[in-house]
C-alpha atoms as one frame of an Amber mdcrd trajectory, in Angstrom:
protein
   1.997  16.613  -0.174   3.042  16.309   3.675  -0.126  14.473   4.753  -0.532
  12.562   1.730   3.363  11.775   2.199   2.496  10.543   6.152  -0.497   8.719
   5.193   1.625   6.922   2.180   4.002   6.404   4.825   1.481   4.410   7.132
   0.296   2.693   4.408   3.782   1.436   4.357   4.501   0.273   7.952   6.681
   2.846   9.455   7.640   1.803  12.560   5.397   3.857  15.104   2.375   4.081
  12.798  -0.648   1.843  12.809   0.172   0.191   9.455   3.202  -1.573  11.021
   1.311  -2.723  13.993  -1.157  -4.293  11.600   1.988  -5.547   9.136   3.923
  -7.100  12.126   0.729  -8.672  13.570   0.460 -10.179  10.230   3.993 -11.526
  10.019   3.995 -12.863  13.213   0.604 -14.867  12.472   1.657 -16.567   9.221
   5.265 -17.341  10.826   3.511 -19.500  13.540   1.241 -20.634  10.492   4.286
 -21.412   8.052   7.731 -19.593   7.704   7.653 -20.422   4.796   4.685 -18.223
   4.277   6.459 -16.027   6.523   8.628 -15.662   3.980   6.361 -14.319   0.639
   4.300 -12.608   3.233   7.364 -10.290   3.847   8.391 -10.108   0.538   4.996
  -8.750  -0.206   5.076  -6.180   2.236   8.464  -4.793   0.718   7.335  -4.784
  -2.572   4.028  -2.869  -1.465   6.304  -0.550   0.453   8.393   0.216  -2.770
   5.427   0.460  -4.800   3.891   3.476  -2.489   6.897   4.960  -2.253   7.257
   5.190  -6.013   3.970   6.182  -6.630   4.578   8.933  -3.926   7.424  10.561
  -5.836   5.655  10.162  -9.122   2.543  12.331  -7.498   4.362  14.649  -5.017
   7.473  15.168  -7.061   6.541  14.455 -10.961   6.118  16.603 -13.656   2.898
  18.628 -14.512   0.452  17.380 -16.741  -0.970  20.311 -19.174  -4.036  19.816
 -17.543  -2.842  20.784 -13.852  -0.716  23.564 -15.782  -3.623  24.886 -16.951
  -5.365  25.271 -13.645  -2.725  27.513 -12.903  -3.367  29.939  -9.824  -6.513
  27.956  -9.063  -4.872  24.852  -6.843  -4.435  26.248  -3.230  -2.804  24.541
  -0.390  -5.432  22.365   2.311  -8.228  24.497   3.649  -9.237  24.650   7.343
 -11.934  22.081   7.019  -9.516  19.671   5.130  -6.488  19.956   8.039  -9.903
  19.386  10.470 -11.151  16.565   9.097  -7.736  14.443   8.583  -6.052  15.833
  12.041  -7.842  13.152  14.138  -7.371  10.747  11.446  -3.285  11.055  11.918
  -3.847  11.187  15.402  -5.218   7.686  15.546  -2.891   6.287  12.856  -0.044
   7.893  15.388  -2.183   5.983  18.633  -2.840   3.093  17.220   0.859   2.392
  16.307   2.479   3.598  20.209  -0.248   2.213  21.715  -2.091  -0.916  19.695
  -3.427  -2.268  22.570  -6.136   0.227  23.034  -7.728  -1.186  19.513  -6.412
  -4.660  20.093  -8.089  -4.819  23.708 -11.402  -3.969  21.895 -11.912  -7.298
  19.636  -9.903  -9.561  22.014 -13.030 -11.118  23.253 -14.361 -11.379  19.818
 -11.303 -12.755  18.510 -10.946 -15.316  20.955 -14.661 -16.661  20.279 -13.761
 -16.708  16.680 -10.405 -19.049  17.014 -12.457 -21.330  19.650 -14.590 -21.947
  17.119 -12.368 -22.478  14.781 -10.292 -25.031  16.522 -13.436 -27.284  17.380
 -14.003 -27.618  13.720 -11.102 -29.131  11.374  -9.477 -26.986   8.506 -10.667
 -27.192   5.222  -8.191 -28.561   2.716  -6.995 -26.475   0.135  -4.550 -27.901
  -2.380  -0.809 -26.227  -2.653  -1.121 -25.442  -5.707  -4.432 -23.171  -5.452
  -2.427 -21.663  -2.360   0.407 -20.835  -4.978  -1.279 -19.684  -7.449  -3.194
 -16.852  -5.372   0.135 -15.474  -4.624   2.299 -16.140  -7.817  -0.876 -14.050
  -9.729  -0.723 -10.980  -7.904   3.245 -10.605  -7.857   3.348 -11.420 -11.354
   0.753  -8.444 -12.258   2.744  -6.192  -9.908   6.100  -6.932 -11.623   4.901
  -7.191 -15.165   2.928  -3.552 -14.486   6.155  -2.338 -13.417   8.297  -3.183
 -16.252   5.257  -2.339 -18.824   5.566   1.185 -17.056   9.102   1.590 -17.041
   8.654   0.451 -20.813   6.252   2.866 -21.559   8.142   6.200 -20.563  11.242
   5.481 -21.806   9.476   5.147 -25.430   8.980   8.039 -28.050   5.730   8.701
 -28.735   6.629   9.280 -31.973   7.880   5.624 -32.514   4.512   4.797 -31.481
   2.589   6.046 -34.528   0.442   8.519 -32.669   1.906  11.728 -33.914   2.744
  12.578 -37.851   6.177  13.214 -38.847
């Protein structure tokens, strides 16, 4: 639960882990682009946030299903080979979010090709509205999914008609 719970917390953009380098990068990007992009962009990025950190409890600190109860003695803690494989991997994430430059300092060159390139050509229009759409979608889902869940656990099962009275 520990690595899973440092991982999750990467994922999220703790400050001093890779995920906010790559979050902040981000932000600062679509600011230049449009604040008010800026804007959703962030909004995003604390809704993800929430949403791992929920899911985090609901797997770390949520109840047993049957099934895991019935595995009883069986589940064991990370072996050797596990803690050796994902060590280096928390290493980086820990690097990479002190020091970003050492990853950023690899694709510079590449990068800067890329945006030259870009600016000879000019930008291909996209309407507003398909812009809006692409992020109204998503955020809907994410919000209706909550609720639905929410919904969903505070029902009785019985209500439902899956169990005889």
């Amino acid at each position: 639960a520990a690595t899973f719970g440092f991982f999750v917390f990467a994922s999220a953009g703790l400050p001093g882990l890779s995920g906010f380098v790559g979050e902040f990068l981000a932000l600062v990007g679509a600011f230049l682009f449009h604040p008010g992009a800026a804007a959703i962009a962030t909004f995003c990025m604390i809704l993800a946030a929430g949403y791992l950190l929920w899911m985090y409890q609901r797997v770390a600190f949520g109840e047993l299903s049957d099934f895991l109860r019935g595995l009883g003695n069986h589940l064991t803690d990370m072996t050797p080979v596990e803690i050796l494989t994902l060590a280096p991997l928390a290493a980086l994430v820990v690097a990479f979010g002190i020091a970003p430059g050492l990853l950023l300092d690899l694709v510079q060159g590449s990068v800067a090709n890329v945006l030259s390139d870009v600016a000879a050509g000019s930008p291909i229009p996209i309407a507003p509205e398909v812009g809006l759409i692409a992020i109204v979608i998503p955020i809907a889902y994410v919000i209706i999914r909550i609720i639905y869940l929410g919904y969903a656990e505070t029902r009785d099962p019985l209500e439902a008609g899956g169990a005889a009275r």
